[in-house]
Amino acid sequence: MSSTGTRRLTTAQALVRFLAAQYTERDGVRHRLIAGTWGIFGHGNVAGVGQALVEYGGVMPFHQGRNEQAMVHAAVGYARQLNRLSAQAVTTSIGPGATNLVTGAALATVNRLPVLLLPGDYFASHAAGPLLQQLEHPVEADVSVNDALRPVSRYFDRINRPEALLASALRAMRVLADPAETGAVTLALPQDVQAEAFDWPEEFFADRVWRVRRPAPDPEELTEAVQALRAARRPLIVAGGGVHHSEAETALTALVDATGIPVASTQAGKGALRHDHPADLGGIGHTGTAVADDLARTADLVIGVGTRYSDFTTASGTLFQDPGVRFLNLNITAFDAHKLAARTLVCDARAGLTALTEALSGHRVPSSYEDEYRAGRGRWEEKVRAAFRADDDSAVPTQTQVLGALDAVVGDEDVVINAAGSLPGDLHKLWRSRSPRQYHLEYGYSCMGYEIPAALGVQQAAPGTAVWALVGDGTYLMNPTEIVTAVQENLPVKLILVQNHGYASIGGLSESVGAERFGTDYRHRAADGTFTGAPLPVDLAANAASLGMDVLRAKTVRELREALATARAATRPTCVHVETEAARDALPAEAWWDVPVAEVSAREPATDARARYEQAVADRRHHL
């Protein structure tokens, strides 16, 4: 340290030291904003950020990844578990290491979850070039592969001079900590600049607190919202992920207890009410419950809380069928609040729900409406019990029976993670969420390969919690590499590996749209191109064991129950491998989802599917 109030460090050293001093604060509780860094090193970052992480290892924890996309997924799982109040950084080399970040960045931004990306880049001085793995553009010399991260980042900058970091680092932190703007943030780091020394002001390294606001609703918007709610006879709340991010579950429960308004949830919002609350209807939309979707069709006011209304939630404009249905959206992001031509309450979810409860004092929905949805809840619970029930313990389990066996084992605070395949539909319909953070579905991007690395991030954020990653064989083959990291860091995640020999979800969708399940089976192919029906000789359980997991093979319902109980008590990474019945018994979709079908075809399955499509799409409406 010099006597002039500056500190001479490389740019990478200064960045790591700066990140270690950043905090968020909400409701008087402080959190590290960047709690650790994931990294895979190459020539684009090993001498810069890599050396800086050695220099400041005492204040910046490091986690060694195996796949760049997976590192982002792990960081996203960490941030979601901690309600976006703490995040992690991810550093990669130039070239393929950097471009492998794009899918993870898109997932983070789509789901409004913070992650800081630090990819290496070309020489800012252009003194060396073309570099190994550098993309050369014949016209735009300042373009690199990192520019692919621009559209999937909420903030992007390339730090071409050390002093540029002073302003850019602060802007990056502001976006990461802002609940209305957060997502992936990218600081591309030219490798010569990473290693360049600069005299940094001491103030740059001082502890800095970013307060996470809880903006209150506008008084006029609140008045209009209360008027709409008092006038509604069949209101329905759609709870999204924003309820969890705001830690507004208690406020939502208070509103529902006071008014009797029922709650349906998106994939991100499930668990906003406990599953056994009298007003909890379960999931909504294409993968929703019968009771939730039936009420949605007759709702006269839909109150979206912290939801961005994906087409699964809104069933592509066909679910909300009441001729006079209107929408009231409570969201911290104005972009989402204005969807479906809604009345808006642009505010924090907890603050808005609390204000509504106070303003609606004495108001309650008609008792006949409460009786109706409670009876519907009872009928649906019977379907859940039937789907979970296994009458023959010696039989091969179905997928829903796998969920039933897990339901019987988990504790209230266990976390169940999934993202893609047929499992999200079954989970959204059937899972009984016992606590706000138990149900962890990444369905904004529905990214195959998310589950295992996300489980690592959740386990880091919630040590001592049982964390379950549920994957099918298709998802497992996409991204199993972070099993090695789980073993290396002794993260006792529990993996349930469901072997069903193909893409079950897309296979079913393919059949429904006339594509005849083409390219969705993992089976031997005959010389004429048809499938023989014989499964491939692939042993995924052996693969998981070869990567260091303890593996339990379950062939029957009884063995499955025993294996799950053993896995829950395990203190190291453990896999339960189960092969399910090929014929799935999943409950059918309760709402239509728009997937366009070929308008003309010479094949009967496609023409039949088109006729069904035209009948369904005729009911689509625009809410204006």
Coordinates of C-alpha atoms in Angstrom, one line a residue, residues 2-380:
S2 CA 1.4 3.4 -0.9
S3 CA 1.2 6.6 1.2
T4 CA -1.1 8.3 -1.3
G5 CA -4.2 6.3 -0.6
T6 CA -3.8 3.8 -3.4
R7 CA -2.9 0.2 -3.7
R8 CA -0.9 -1.2 -6.6
L9 CA -2.5 -4.4 -7.8
T10 CA -3.3 -6.2 -11.1
T11 CA -6.7 -5.7 -12.5
A12 CA -7.7 -9.3 -11.7
Q13 CA -6.4 -8.9 -8.1
A14 CA -8.3 -5.6 -7.7
L15 CA -11.5 -7.3 -9.0
V16 CA -11.3 -10.2 -6.7
R17 CA -10.5 -8.0 -3.7
F18 CA -13.4 -5.7 -4.6
L19 CA -15.8 -8.6 -4.9
A20 CA -14.9 -9.8 -1.5
A21 CA -16.1 -6.5 0.0
Q22 CA -19.5 -6.4 -1.5
Y23 CA -22.7 -7.1 0.6
T24 CA -26.4 -7.0 0.2
E25 CA -28.8 -6.0 3.0
R26 CA -32.5 -6.5 3.3
D27 CA -34.6 -6.2 6.4
G28 CA -31.5 -5.5 8.4
V29 CA -29.8 -8.8 7.5
R30 CA -26.5 -8.6 5.6
H31 CA -25.2 -11.2 3.1
R32 CA -22.0 -11.5 1.0
L33 CA -23.0 -10.5 -2.5
I34 CA -20.4 -12.6 -4.2
A35 CA -19.8 -15.5 -1.8
G36 CA -17.5 -17.6 -3.9
T37 CA -16.1 -18.2 -7.4
W38 CA -16.4 -21.2 -9.7
G39 CA -13.6 -21.6 -12.2
I40 CA -12.1 -23.7 -15.0
F41 CA -8.7 -22.3 -16.0
G42 CA -7.0 -21.9 -19.4
H43 CA -4.6 -19.4 -21.0
G44 CA -7.3 -16.7 -20.9
N45 CA -7.7 -16.5 -17.2
V46 CA -5.1 -18.7 -15.4
A47 CA -2.5 -16.0 -15.1
G48 CA -5.0 -13.2 -14.3
V49 CA -8.1 -14.2 -12.3
G50 CA -6.5 -17.6 -11.4
Q51 CA -3.5 -15.9 -9.8
A52 CA -5.7 -13.4 -8.1
L53 CA -7.8 -16.1 -6.5
V54 CA -4.6 -17.6 -5.1
E55 CA -3.6 -14.1 -3.9
Y56 CA -6.9 -13.6 -2.1
G57 CA -7.9 -17.2 -1.3
G58 CA -8.5 -16.2 2.3
V59 CA -11.4 -13.9 1.4
M60 CA -12.8 -15.5 -1.8
P61 CA -13.7 -19.2 -1.7
F62 CA -13.0 -21.1 -4.9
H63 CA -14.9 -24.1 -6.3
Q64 CA -13.4 -26.2 -9.1
G65 CA -15.9 -27.0 -11.9
R66 CA -15.8 -29.5 -14.7
N67 CA -18.1 -27.9 -17.3
E68 CA -18.6 -24.2 -17.8
Q69 CA -22.4 -24.3 -18.3
A70 CA -22.7 -26.5 -15.2
M71 CA -20.8 -23.9 -13.1
V72 CA -23.3 -21.3 -14.0
H73 CA -26.1 -23.7 -13.0
A74 CA -24.5 -24.3 -9.7
A75 CA -24.2 -20.6 -9.1
V76 CA -27.9 -20.1 -10.1
G77 CA -29.0 -22.8 -7.7
Y78 CA -27.0 -21.1 -4.9
A79 CA -28.6 -17.7 -5.6
R80 CA -32.1 -19.1 -5.8
Q81 CA -31.8 -20.9 -2.5
L82 CA -30.7 -17.7 -0.8
N83 CA -33.6 -15.6 -2.3
R84 CA -31.2 -13.7 -4.7
L85 CA -29.5 -12.0 -1.7
S86 CA -26.2 -13.8 -2.3
A87 CA -24.6 -14.9 -5.6
Q88 CA -21.5 -16.5 -7.0
A89 CA -19.0 -15.7 -9.8
V90 CA -17.9 -17.9 -12.6
T91 CA -14.5 -17.5 -14.4
T92 CA -13.5 -19.2 -17.7
S93 CA -10.9 -19.0 -20.3
I94 CA -11.2 -17.4 -23.8
G95 CA -12.9 -19.4 -26.5
P96 CA -15.0 -22.5 -25.9
G97 CA -14.8 -21.9 -22.1
A98 CA -16.5 -18.6 -22.6
T99 CA -19.1 -19.7 -25.1
N100 CA -20.1 -22.6 -22.9
L101 CA -21.4 -19.9 -20.5
V102 CA -24.2 -18.8 -22.9
T103 CA -26.8 -21.4 -22.0
G104 CA -26.3 -20.9 -18.2
A105 CA -26.4 -17.1 -18.7
A106 CA -29.7 -17.4 -20.6
L107 CA -31.1 -19.6 -17.8
A108 CA -30.1 -17.1 -15.1
T109 CA -31.5 -14.1 -17.0
V110 CA -34.8 -15.8 -18.0
N111 CA -35.3 -16.8 -14.3
R112 CA -34.2 -13.4 -13.0
L113 CA -31.4 -14.9 -10.9
P114 CA -28.1 -13.2 -10.3
V115 CA -24.7 -14.7 -11.5
L116 CA -21.5 -12.9 -12.3
L117 CA -19.6 -14.1 -15.4
L118 CA -15.9 -13.4 -15.8
P119 CA -14.8 -14.9 -19.1
G120 CA -11.3 -14.2 -20.5
D121 CA -10.9 -12.3 -23.7
Y122 CA -8.5 -11.2 -26.5
F123 CA -5.6 -8.9 -25.8
A124 CA -7.0 -5.4 -25.5
S125 CA -3.7 -4.1 -26.9
H126 CA -3.9 -6.4 -29.9
A127 CA -0.2 -7.0 -29.3
A128 CA -0.7 -10.8 -29.7
G129 CA -3.1 -12.2 -32.2
P130 CA -4.7 -14.1 -33.5
L131 CA -4.7 -15.9 -30.1
L132 CA -5.3 -19.6 -29.7
Q133 CA -9.2 -19.9 -29.6
Q134 CA -9.7 -16.3 -30.7
L135 CA -12.5 -15.5 -33.2
E136 CA -11.3 -13.1 -35.9
H137 CA -13.8 -10.9 -37.5
P138 CA -12.7 -9.3 -40.8
V139 CA -14.5 -6.0 -40.2
E140 CA -15.1 -5.6 -36.5
A141 CA -11.8 -6.0 -34.7
D142 CA -13.3 -5.5 -31.3
V143 CA -15.7 -8.4 -31.6
S144 CA -15.0 -11.6 -29.7
V145 CA -17.0 -14.8 -28.8
N146 CA -17.9 -13.1 -25.6
D147 CA -20.2 -10.8 -27.5
A148 CA -22.5 -13.9 -27.7
L149 CA -23.2 -13.2 -24.0
R150 CA -24.6 -9.7 -24.7
P151 CA -28.2 -10.7 -25.4
V152 CA -28.4 -13.0 -22.4
S153 CA -26.8 -10.6 -19.9
R154 CA -28.5 -7.9 -18.0
Y155 CA -25.3 -6.0 -18.0
F156 CA -22.2 -6.5 -20.2
D157 CA -18.9 -4.7 -20.4
R158 CA -15.4 -5.5 -21.7
I159 CA -12.7 -4.1 -19.5
N160 CA -10.2 -2.7 -22.0
R161 CA -8.3 -0.6 -19.5
P162 CA -7.7 -1.2 -15.7
E163 CA -9.4 2.1 -14.7
A164 CA -12.5 1.1 -16.6
L165 CA -13.2 -1.4 -13.9
L166 CA -13.8 1.3 -11.3
A167 CA -17.1 2.4 -12.8
S168 CA -18.1 -0.9 -14.4
A169 CA -17.7 -3.0 -11.3
L170 CA -20.1 -0.8 -9.4
R171 CA -22.6 -0.9 -12.2
A172 CA -22.4 -4.7 -12.3
M173 CA -23.0 -5.0 -8.5
R174 CA -26.0 -2.6 -8.8
V175 CA -27.6 -4.9 -11.4
L176 CA -26.9 -8.1 -9.5
A177 CA -28.4 -6.7 -6.3
D178 CA -31.5 -5.1 -7.9
P179 CA -34.5 -7.4 -7.7
A180 CA -36.1 -5.8 -10.7
E181 CA -33.1 -6.0 -13.0
T182 CA -31.1 -8.9 -11.9
G183 CA -29.8 -11.8 -14.0
A184 CA -26.5 -12.7 -15.6
V185 CA -23.9 -10.0 -15.5
T186 CA -20.8 -10.3 -17.7
L187 CA -17.5 -8.5 -17.3
A188 CA -15.3 -9.7 -20.2
L189 CA -11.7 -9.6 -19.2
P190 CA -9.0 -9.2 -21.8
Q191 CA -6.1 -11.3 -20.6
D192 CA -3.4 -8.6 -20.9
V193 CA -5.6 -6.2 -18.8
Q194 CA -6.1 -8.9 -16.2
A195 CA -2.4 -9.0 -15.5
E196 CA -1.7 -5.2 -15.8
A197 CA -1.0 -3.3 -12.6
F198 CA -2.7 -0.1 -11.6
D199 CA -2.8 2.2 -8.6
W200 CA -6.3 1.6 -7.2
P201 CA -8.0 4.1 -4.8
E202 CA -8.3 2.5 -1.4
E203 CA -12.0 3.5 -1.4
F204 CA -12.5 0.9 -4.2
F205 CA -11.8 -1.9 -1.6
A206 CA -13.9 -0.6 1.2
D207 CA -16.9 -2.7 2.4
R208 CA -19.9 -1.6 0.3
V209 CA -23.6 -2.5 1.1
W210 CA -26.2 -2.7 -1.6
R211 CA -29.6 -2.4 0.0
V212 CA -32.3 -4.5 -1.6
R213 CA -35.4 -2.4 -1.6
R214 CA -38.9 -3.3 -0.7
P215 CA -40.8 -0.6 -2.7
A216 CA -44.4 0.0 -1.5
P217 CA -47.3 0.1 -3.9
D218 CA -48.4 3.4 -5.4
P219 CA -51.5 4.7 -3.4
E220 CA -53.6 5.1 -6.5
E221 CA -52.7 1.7 -7.9
L222 CA -53.5 0.2 -4.5
T223 CA -56.9 1.8 -4.4
E224 CA -57.8 0.5 -7.8
A225 CA -56.5 -3.0 -6.9
V226 CA -58.7 -3.0 -3.8
Q227 CA -61.7 -1.9 -5.8
A228 CA -61.2 -4.7 -8.3
L229 CA -60.8 -7.3 -5.5
R230 CA -63.9 -6.2 -3.7
A231 CA -65.9 -6.4 -6.9
A232 CA -64.7 -9.8 -7.9
R233 CA -66.8 -12.9 -7.1
R234 CA -64.4 -15.5 -8.3
P235 CA -60.8 -14.2 -7.8
L236 CA -57.8 -16.4 -8.2
I237 CA -54.2 -15.7 -7.2
V238 CA -51.4 -17.1 -9.4
A239 CA -48.3 -17.2 -7.2
G240 CA -45.0 -17.0 -9.1
G241 CA -41.3 -17.2 -8.1
G242 CA -41.4 -13.5 -7.0
V243 CA -43.3 -14.6 -3.8
H244 CA -40.2 -16.7 -2.8
H245 CA -37.6 -14.2 -3.9
S246 CA -39.3 -11.6 -1.7
E247 CA -39.8 -14.0 1.2
A248 CA -43.5 -13.1 1.0
E249 CA -44.9 -16.5 1.8
T250 CA -46.2 -15.4 5.3
A251 CA -47.7 -12.3 3.8
L252 CA -49.5 -14.4 1.1
T253 CA -50.8 -16.7 3.8
A254 CA -52.1 -13.8 5.8
L255 CA -54.0 -12.4 2.8
V256 CA -55.5 -15.7 1.9
D257 CA -56.5 -16.4 5.5
A258 CA -58.2 -13.1 5.7
T259 CA -60.0 -13.2 2.4
G260 CA -60.4 -16.8 1.4
I261 CA -59.0 -16.2 -2.1
P262 CA -57.5 -19.4 -3.5
V263 CA -54.0 -19.8 -4.8
A264 CA -52.6 -21.6 -7.8
S265 CA -48.9 -21.7 -8.4
T266 CA -46.5 -21.6 -11.3
Q267 CA -43.5 -24.0 -11.4
A268 CA -41.4 -21.3 -9.7
G269 CA -44.1 -20.3 -7.2
K270 CA -45.1 -23.8 -5.9
G271 CA -44.7 -23.9 -2.2
A272 CA -45.8 -20.3 -1.7
L273 CA -48.5 -21.9 0.4
R274 CA -48.0 -25.2 2.2
H275 CA -49.7 -28.0 0.2
D276 CA -52.2 -28.7 3.1
H277 CA -53.4 -25.1 3.3
P278 CA -57.2 -25.1 2.5
A279 CA -56.7 -22.5 -0.2
D280 CA -53.8 -24.1 -2.0
L281 CA -54.9 -25.5 -5.4
G282 CA -51.4 -26.7 -6.6
G283 CA -50.0 -26.0 -10.0
I284 CA -51.7 -24.1 -12.8
G285 CA -51.5 -24.3 -16.6
H286 CA -50.6 -27.1 -18.9
T287 CA -49.0 -29.1 -16.1
G288 CA -51.5 -27.9 -13.4
T289 CA -54.1 -29.6 -11.3
A290 CA -57.7 -30.1 -12.3
V291 CA -59.0 -28.0 -9.5
A292 CA -56.7 -25.0 -10.3
D293 CA -57.4 -25.1 -14.0
D294 CA -61.1 -25.5 -13.5
L295 CA -61.2 -22.4 -11.3
A296 CA -59.0 -20.5 -13.8
R297 CA -61.5 -21.1 -16.5
T298 CA -64.2 -19.3 -14.5
A299 CA -62.2 -16.7 -12.6
D300 CA -63.3 -13.2 -13.1
L301 CA -60.2 -11.6 -11.6
V302 CA -56.7 -13.2 -11.8
I303 CA -54.2 -11.8 -9.4
G304 CA -50.6 -12.6 -10.6
V305 CA -48.1 -12.2 -7.8
G306 CA -44.4 -12.3 -8.9
T307 CA -45.1 -14.2 -12.1
R308 CA -44.1 -13.5 -15.7
Y309 CA -46.9 -15.5 -17.2
S310 CA -45.1 -18.1 -19.3
D311 CA -47.3 -19.9 -21.8
F312 CA -47.5 -23.0 -19.6
T313 CA -49.0 -20.7 -16.9
T314 CA -51.4 -19.0 -19.2
A315 CA -52.0 -22.1 -21.4
S316 CA -51.3 -19.9 -24.5
G317 CA -54.3 -17.7 -23.9
T318 CA -56.9 -20.4 -23.7
L319 CA -57.1 -21.1 -19.9
F320 CA -58.8 -18.0 -18.6
Q321 CA -62.2 -18.2 -20.4
D322 CA -64.6 -16.0 -18.4
P323 CA -65.8 -13.4 -20.9
G324 CA -65.1 -10.6 -18.5
V325 CA -62.0 -11.8 -16.9
R326 CA -59.5 -9.1 -15.9
F327 CA -56.0 -9.3 -14.5
L328 CA -54.3 -7.6 -11.6
N329 CA -50.5 -8.1 -11.5
L330 CA -48.4 -7.4 -8.4
N331 CA -44.7 -7.4 -9.5
I332 CA -41.5 -5.6 -8.7
T333 CA -40.8 -5.4 -12.4
A334 CA -43.1 -3.1 -14.5
F335 CA -42.4 -5.2 -17.6
D336 CA -44.1 -8.2 -16.1
A337 CA -46.8 -6.2 -14.2
H338 CA -48.2 -4.9 -17.4
K339 CA -48.7 -8.2 -19.1
L340 CA -52.2 -9.3 -20.2
A341 CA -53.4 -5.7 -20.1
A342 CA -53.5 -5.9 -16.3
R343 CA -54.1 -3.4 -13.6
T344 CA -50.7 -3.0 -12.0
L345 CA -49.2 -2.9 -8.5
V346 CA -45.5 -2.3 -9.2
C347 CA -43.9 -3.1 -5.8
D348 CA -42.2 -5.6 -3.7
A349 CA -44.3 -8.8 -3.2
R350 CA -44.3 -8.8 0.6
A351 CA -45.0 -5.0 0.8
G352 CA -47.8 -5.3 -1.8
L353 CA -49.5 -8.3 -0.2
T354 CA -49.3 -6.7 3.2
A355 CA -50.9 -3.5 1.9
L356 CA -53.7 -5.5 0.2
T357 CA -54.5 -7.4 3.4
E358 CA -54.8 -4.2 5.4
A359 CA -56.9 -2.4 2.8
L360 CA -59.2 -5.4 2.3
S361 CA -60.0 -5.6 6.0
G362 CA -63.4 -7.4 6.5
H363 CA -63.7 -8.5 2.9
R364 CA -64.1 -12.2 2.1
V365 CA -65.0 -14.2 -1.0
P366 CA -68.5 -15.9 -1.0
S367 CA -68.6 -19.0 1.2
S368 CA -70.0 -21.0 -1.7
Y369 CA -66.8 -20.3 -3.6
E370 CA -64.7 -21.5 -0.7
D371 CA -66.8 -24.7 -0.5
E372 CA -66.4 -25.2 -4.2
Y373 CA -62.6 -25.1 -4.3
R374 CA -62.2 -27.0 -1.1
A375 CA -64.2 -29.8 -2.5
G376 CA -62.1 -29.7 -5.7
R377 CA -59.0 -29.9 -3.5
G378 CA -60.3 -33.0 -1.9
R379 CA -61.0 -34.7 -5.2
W380 CA -57.6 -33.9 -6.5

